[in-house]
Amino acid sequence: MRKKLVAGNWKMNGAREGNAALLAALLGGLDGCHCEIAVCPPFPYLSQVASLLADSGIALGAQTLSEHAVGAYTGEVSGAMLVEFGCRYVLVGHSERRALFAEGDAQIAAKFASAQAVGLMPVLCLGETLAQRECGETFSVVAAQLAAVLDRVGVKALASAVVAYEPVWAIGTGLTATPGQAQEVHAAIRSQVAALDCDVASGLRILYGGSVKAQNAAELFGQADIDGGLIGGAALVAEDFLAICRAAN
Ligand code: 13P
């Protein structure tokens, strides 16, 4: 049985005072939440969030990492640094990184490998744009994004990773994939992995992301191949995020 995971991606939001208030409200409201929970703040707040979450059971993640281990890469942050600050997870290949920062499949696969090399659990984000969906390319786009990583690291590496399906057209738009639309892509992702290794596929957690709210979370999380969520906007409001966590029970 796969334990559900609900991860909050704060994106470029946060400030010291608001972070402390949000985390205090989360920590005070965990009763009745039985899923695994993680939050991914911006880099400068990792230290603050790590100390506020110490021994809490809420895991810490980062939003990206460098594919390089060390050296002259101005502005970059390595996986080893994230480990030092208590991170367990790191997002890799978020669609905003792909679209706004020109991260391609090869770089994303390298970041995935760098994360695992230092013991971080990558959360590999996959998803199609609206134009791709309208052209009937959803399955081929997502399969190619996944294949780029599988080709680089091998299927066994997915035993220590999480996948997140985030249709680009559903991110921050209020448009959510219907539970049926999401489930069919999740099932396709799992079968692609199962064709290489059934055990890895059946243990793999595949999260859904894209305008998940308290109101739609339970139905999404009730689908056979949806193992939790990657939450953007609703992760910034404690009561909304907690309601989504409870929906994962
Ligand atoms: P929203 O929940 O704001 O649509 O964002 C989803 C997302 O991009 C999480 O990584």
Tab-separated table of C-alpha atoms and ligand atoms in Angstrom:
chain	number	residue	atom	x	y	z
A	1	MET	CA	0.000	0.000	0.000
A	2	ARG	CA	1.436	3.348	-1.042
A	3	LYS	CA	1.335	6.011	1.675
A	4	LYS	CA	-0.153	9.202	0.300
A	5	LEU	CA	2.067	12.282	0.128
A	6	VAL	CA	0.852	15.870	0.048
A	7	ALA	CA	3.616	18.351	-0.748
A	8	GLY	CA	3.298	22.134	-0.729
A	9	ASN	CA	5.300	23.998	-3.358
A	10	TRP	CA	5.510	27.554	-2.060
A	11	LYS	CA	7.113	28.752	-5.324
A	12	MET	CA	8.563	32.282	-4.930
A	13	ASN	CA	6.312	33.165	-2.002
A	14	GLY	CA	7.040	33.678	1.649
A	15	ALA	CA	8.579	36.017	4.193
A	16	ARG	CA	9.997	35.193	7.615
A	17	GLU	CA	7.018	36.341	9.628
A	18	GLY	CA	4.371	34.795	7.391
A	19	ASN	CA	6.305	31.522	7.159
A	20	ALA	CA	6.355	31.221	10.942
A	21	ALA	CA	2.615	31.880	11.160
A	22	LEU	CA	1.807	29.404	8.369
A	23	LEU	CA	3.937	26.663	9.904
A	24	ALA	CA	2.537	27.251	13.403
A	25	ALA	CA	-0.976	26.875	12.003
A	26	LEU	CA	0.000	23.724	10.117
A	27	LEU	CA	1.677	22.169	13.138
A	28	GLY	CA	-1.339	23.014	15.275
A	29	GLY	CA	-3.754	21.396	12.835
A	30	LEU	CA	-2.161	18.045	12.087
A	31	ASP	CA	-4.653	16.018	14.100
A	32	GLY	CA	-6.588	13.876	11.684
A	33	CYS	CA	-3.951	14.093	8.929
A	34	HIS	CA	-2.626	10.609	8.233
A	35	CYS	CA	-0.709	11.181	5.012
A	36	GLU	CA	2.932	12.141	4.671
A	37	ILE	CA	3.320	15.924	4.378
A	38	ALA	CA	6.154	18.017	2.960
A	39	VAL	CA	6.719	21.709	2.305
A	40	CYS	CA	9.092	23.206	-0.264
A	41	PRO	CA	9.948	26.837	0.573
A	42	PRO	CA	12.351	29.066	-1.376
A	43	PHE	CA	16.054	28.474	-0.655
A	44	PRO	CA	16.611	31.393	1.768
A	45	TYR	CA	13.931	30.055	4.116
A	46	LEU	CA	15.109	26.440	4.276
A	47	SER	CA	17.005	27.062	7.486
A	48	GLN	CA	14.086	28.858	9.158
A	49	VAL	CA	11.582	26.221	8.048
A	50	ALA	CA	13.899	23.351	9.023
A	51	SER	CA	14.190	24.645	12.562
A	52	LEU	CA	10.467	25.308	12.901
A	53	LEU	CA	9.666	21.814	11.605
A	54	ALA	CA	12.323	19.981	13.636
A	55	ASP	CA	10.918	16.652	14.906
A	56	SER	CA	7.461	17.561	13.601
A	57	GLY	CA	6.866	14.837	11.057
A	58	ILE	CA	6.450	17.401	8.247
A	59	ALA	CA	9.280	16.857	5.783
A	60	LEU	CA	11.277	19.591	4.076
A	61	GLY	CA	11.888	19.856	0.356
A	62	ALA	CA	13.465	22.310	-2.072
A	63	GLN	CA	12.120	23.520	-5.401
A	64	THR	CA	15.128	22.775	-7.598
A	65	LEU	CA	18.854	22.032	-7.394
A	66	SER	CA	21.917	22.312	-9.565
A	67	GLU	CA	22.918	19.339	-11.669
A	68	HIS	CA	26.511	20.109	-10.645
A	69	ALA	CA	28.021	18.956	-7.360
A	70	VAL	CA	30.318	21.909	-6.613
A	71	GLY	CA	32.245	24.716	-8.259
A	72	ALA	CA	32.017	27.921	-10.251
A	73	TYR	CA	28.235	28.031	-10.890
A	74	THR	CA	27.179	31.451	-9.668
A	75	GLY	CA	23.719	31.492	-8.164
A	76	GLU	CA	23.292	27.723	-8.076
A	77	VAL	CA	22.578	25.495	-5.080
A	78	SER	CA	23.833	21.910	-4.862
A	79	GLY	CA	22.033	18.860	-3.573
A	80	ALA	CA	24.614	18.434	-0.810
A	81	MET	CA	23.738	21.916	0.466
A	82	LEU	CA	20.058	20.986	0.540
A	83	VAL	CA	20.878	17.870	2.544
A	84	GLU	CA	22.819	20.004	5.030
A	85	PHE	CA	19.697	22.091	5.550
A	86	GLY	CA	17.546	19.059	6.278
A	87	CYS	CA	15.840	18.525	2.926
A	88	ARG	CA	14.430	15.107	2.140
A	89	TYR	CA	12.744	15.990	-1.169
A	90	VAL	CA	13.574	18.187	-4.139
A	91	LEU	CA	11.324	19.086	-7.060
A	92	VAL	CA	12.911	18.354	-10.427
A	93	GLY	CA	11.558	19.481	-13.773
A	94	HIS	CA	8.671	21.620	-12.576
A	95	SER	CA	6.925	23.060	-15.630
A	96	GLU	CA	7.840	26.606	-14.543
A	97	ARG	CA	11.516	25.581	-14.622
A	98	ARG	CA	11.011	23.947	-18.016
A	99	ALA	CA	9.146	26.906	-19.526
A	100	LEU	CA	10.655	29.971	-17.837
A	101	PHE	CA	14.226	28.779	-17.257
A	102	ALA	CA	14.613	26.624	-20.364
A	103	GLU	CA	15.338	23.412	-18.494
A	104	GLY	CA	15.270	20.556	-20.972
A	105	ASP	CA	14.909	16.819	-20.513
A	106	ALA	CA	18.664	16.160	-20.441
A	107	GLN	CA	19.307	18.762	-17.750
A	108	ILE	CA	16.333	17.543	-15.742
A	109	ALA	CA	17.620	13.972	-15.912
A	110	ALA	CA	21.029	15.220	-14.711
A	111	LYS	CA	19.381	17.066	-11.814
A	112	PHE	CA	17.452	13.910	-10.908
A	113	ALA	CA	20.703	11.923	-10.811
A	114	SER	CA	22.472	14.622	-8.771
A	115	ALA	CA	19.660	14.628	-6.224
A	116	GLN	CA	19.830	10.869	-5.762
A	117	ALA	CA	23.624	10.929	-5.590
A	118	VAL	CA	23.364	12.783	-2.281
A	119	GLY	CA	20.360	10.865	-0.944
A	120	LEU	CA	17.623	13.382	-1.800
A	121	MET	CA	14.328	12.029	-3.067
A	122	PRO	CA	13.511	13.749	-6.368
A	123	VAL	CA	9.910	14.621	-7.146
A	124	LEU	CA	9.970	14.438	-10.932
A	125	CYS	CA	7.337	16.723	-12.467
A	126	LEU	CA	5.776	15.822	-15.819
A	127	GLY	CA	2.972	17.435	-17.772
A	128	GLU	CA	1.661	18.654	-21.090
A	129	THR	CA	0.670	22.153	-22.191
A	130	LEU	CA	-2.851	22.989	-23.314
A	131	ALA	CA	-1.734	23.072	-26.959
A	132	GLN	CA	-0.215	19.605	-26.603
A	133	ARG	CA	-3.393	18.247	-24.980
A	134	GLU	CA	-5.533	19.752	-27.733
A	135	CYS	CA	-3.330	18.093	-30.353
A	136	GLY	CA	-3.807	14.725	-28.648
A	137	GLU	CA	-0.164	14.609	-27.526
A	138	THR	CA	-0.679	14.294	-23.760
A	139	PHE	CA	0.434	10.680	-23.451
A	140	SER	CA	3.388	10.965	-25.806
A	141	VAL	CA	4.687	14.173	-24.178
A	142	VAL	CA	4.493	12.772	-20.657
A	143	ALA	CA	6.002	9.448	-21.757
A	144	ALA	CA	8.927	11.218	-23.424
A	145	GLN	CA	9.587	13.359	-20.340
A	146	LEU	CA	9.633	10.228	-18.186
A	147	ALA	CA	11.712	8.241	-20.674
A	148	ALA	CA	14.432	10.903	-20.643
A	149	VAL	CA	14.948	10.268	-16.943
A	150	LEU	CA	14.542	6.488	-17.136
A	151	ASP	CA	17.134	6.324	-19.920
A	152	ARG	CA	19.626	8.217	-17.803
A	153	VAL	CA	19.161	6.640	-14.366
A	154	GLY	CA	17.430	3.288	-14.996
A	155	VAL	CA	14.095	2.103	-13.670
A	156	LYS	CA	15.396	1.013	-10.242
A	157	ALA	CA	16.151	4.648	-9.439
A	158	LEU	CA	12.416	5.294	-9.373
A	159	ALA	CA	12.213	3.173	-6.218
A	160	SER	CA	13.712	6.217	-4.443
A	161	ALA	CA	11.730	8.925	-6.180
A	162	VAL	CA	8.266	10.370	-6.550
A	163	VAL	CA	6.586	11.417	-9.798
A	164	ALA	CA	4.152	14.335	-10.063
A	165	TYR	CA	1.794	14.728	-13.006
A	166	GLU	CA	1.031	18.416	-13.377
A	167	PRO	CA	-0.812	19.397	-16.553
A	168	VAL	CA	0.582	22.850	-17.343
A	169	TRP	CA	-2.870	24.187	-18.250
A	170	ALA	CA	-4.133	23.368	-14.755
A	171	ILE	CA	-1.367	25.127	-12.812
A	172	GLY	CA	-2.499	28.306	-11.115
A	173	THR	CA	-5.426	28.635	-13.507
A	174	GLY	CA	-8.261	27.258	-11.407
A	175	LEU	CA	-8.762	24.623	-14.125
A	176	THR	CA	-8.265	21.147	-12.703
A	177	ALA	CA	-7.962	17.955	-14.666
A	178	THR	CA	-11.059	15.897	-13.964
A	179	PRO	CA	-10.332	12.889	-11.768
A	180	GLY	CA	-10.807	10.729	-14.874
A	181	GLN	CA	-8.391	12.801	-16.992
A	182	ALA	CA	-5.767	12.704	-14.255
A	183	GLN	CA	-6.244	8.994	-13.538
A	184	GLU	CA	-5.707	7.970	-17.155
A	185	VAL	CA	-2.369	9.790	-17.306
A	186	HIS	CA	-1.299	8.419	-13.908
A	187	ALA	CA	-2.178	4.907	-15.064
A	188	ALA	CA	-0.150	5.424	-18.245
A	189	ILE	CA	2.858	6.601	-16.216
A	190	ARG	CA	2.605	3.545	-13.979
A	191	SER	CA	2.326	1.184	-16.959
A	192	GLN	CA	5.372	2.748	-18.599
A	193	VAL	CA	7.346	1.969	-15.436
A	194	ALA	CA	5.709	-1.470	-15.061
A	195	ALA	CA	6.884	-2.443	-18.536
A	196	LEU	CA	10.402	-2.182	-17.102
A	197	ASP	CA	9.844	-3.270	-13.491
A	198	CYS	CA	6.507	-4.248	-11.934
A	199	ASP	CA	7.653	-3.935	-8.322
A	200	VAL	CA	9.025	-0.445	-8.808
A	201	ALA	CA	5.819	0.553	-10.585
A	202	SER	CA	3.540	-0.721	-7.864
A	203	GLY	CA	5.492	1.083	-5.137
A	204	LEU	CA	5.844	4.362	-7.054
A	205	ARG	CA	3.944	7.341	-5.681
A	206	ILE	CA	2.465	9.484	-8.451
A	207	LEU	CA	1.138	12.838	-7.231
A	208	TYR	CA	-1.321	15.053	-9.072
A	209	GLY	CA	-0.762	18.818	-9.197
A	210	GLY	CA	-2.703	21.671	-10.782
A	211	SER	CA	-5.319	23.731	-8.930
A	212	VAL	CA	-5.857	21.132	-6.207
A	213	LYS	CA	-8.205	22.608	-3.613
A	214	ALA	CA	-9.980	21.326	-0.529
A	215	GLN	CA	-13.118	20.906	-2.665
A	216	ASN	CA	-11.623	18.658	-5.370
A	217	ALA	CA	-8.855	16.870	-3.461
A	218	ALA	CA	-10.802	13.893	-2.098
A	219	GLU	CA	-12.130	12.852	-5.493
A	220	LEU	CA	-8.721	13.196	-7.138
A	221	PHE	CA	-6.981	11.302	-4.327
A	222	GLY	CA	-9.638	8.592	-4.525
A	223	GLN	CA	-8.429	7.500	-7.982
A	224	ALA	CA	-6.529	4.222	-8.100
A	225	ASP	CA	-3.237	5.673	-9.338
A	226	ILE	CA	-3.249	9.069	-7.602
A	227	ASP	CA	-1.093	8.890	-4.493
A	228	GLY	CA	-1.357	12.437	-3.227
A	229	GLY	CA	-0.840	15.952	-4.467
A	230	LEU	CA	1.657	18.666	-5.267
A	231	ILE	CA	-0.039	21.844	-4.137
A	232	GLY	CA	0.784	25.421	-5.163
A	233	GLY	CA	-1.554	28.252	-4.211
A	234	ALA	CA	-3.538	26.305	-1.623
A	235	ALA	CA	-0.313	25.390	0.210
A	236	LEU	CA	0.046	29.029	1.275
A	237	VAL	CA	-3.142	28.987	3.376
A	238	ALA	CA	-2.921	26.695	6.401
A	239	GLU	CA	-6.569	25.713	6.579
A	240	ASP	CA	-6.710	24.933	2.852
A	241	PHE	CA	-3.526	22.879	2.926
A	242	LEU	CA	-4.682	20.980	6.021
A	243	ALA	CA	-8.046	20.246	4.410
A	244	ILE	CA	-6.196	18.804	1.383
A	245	CYS	CA	-4.029	16.693	3.699
A	246	ARG	CA	-7.142	15.355	5.425
A	247	ALA	CA	-8.672	14.561	2.037
A	248	ALA	CA	-5.731	12.212	1.468
A	249	ASN	CA	-6.687	10.009	4.450
B	1	13P	P1	-1.425	25.399	-8.159
B	1	13P	O1	-1.877	24.431	-7.079
B	1	13P	O2	-1.322	26.807	-7.679
B	1	13P	O3	-2.196	25.226	-9.420
B	1	13P	O4	0.104	24.973	-8.504
B	1	13P	C1	0.399	23.660	-8.778
B	1	13P	C2	1.871	23.516	-8.853
B	1	13P	O5	2.506	24.008	-9.770
B	1	13P	C3	2.553	22.787	-7.777
B	1	13P	O6	3.865	22.505	-8.096
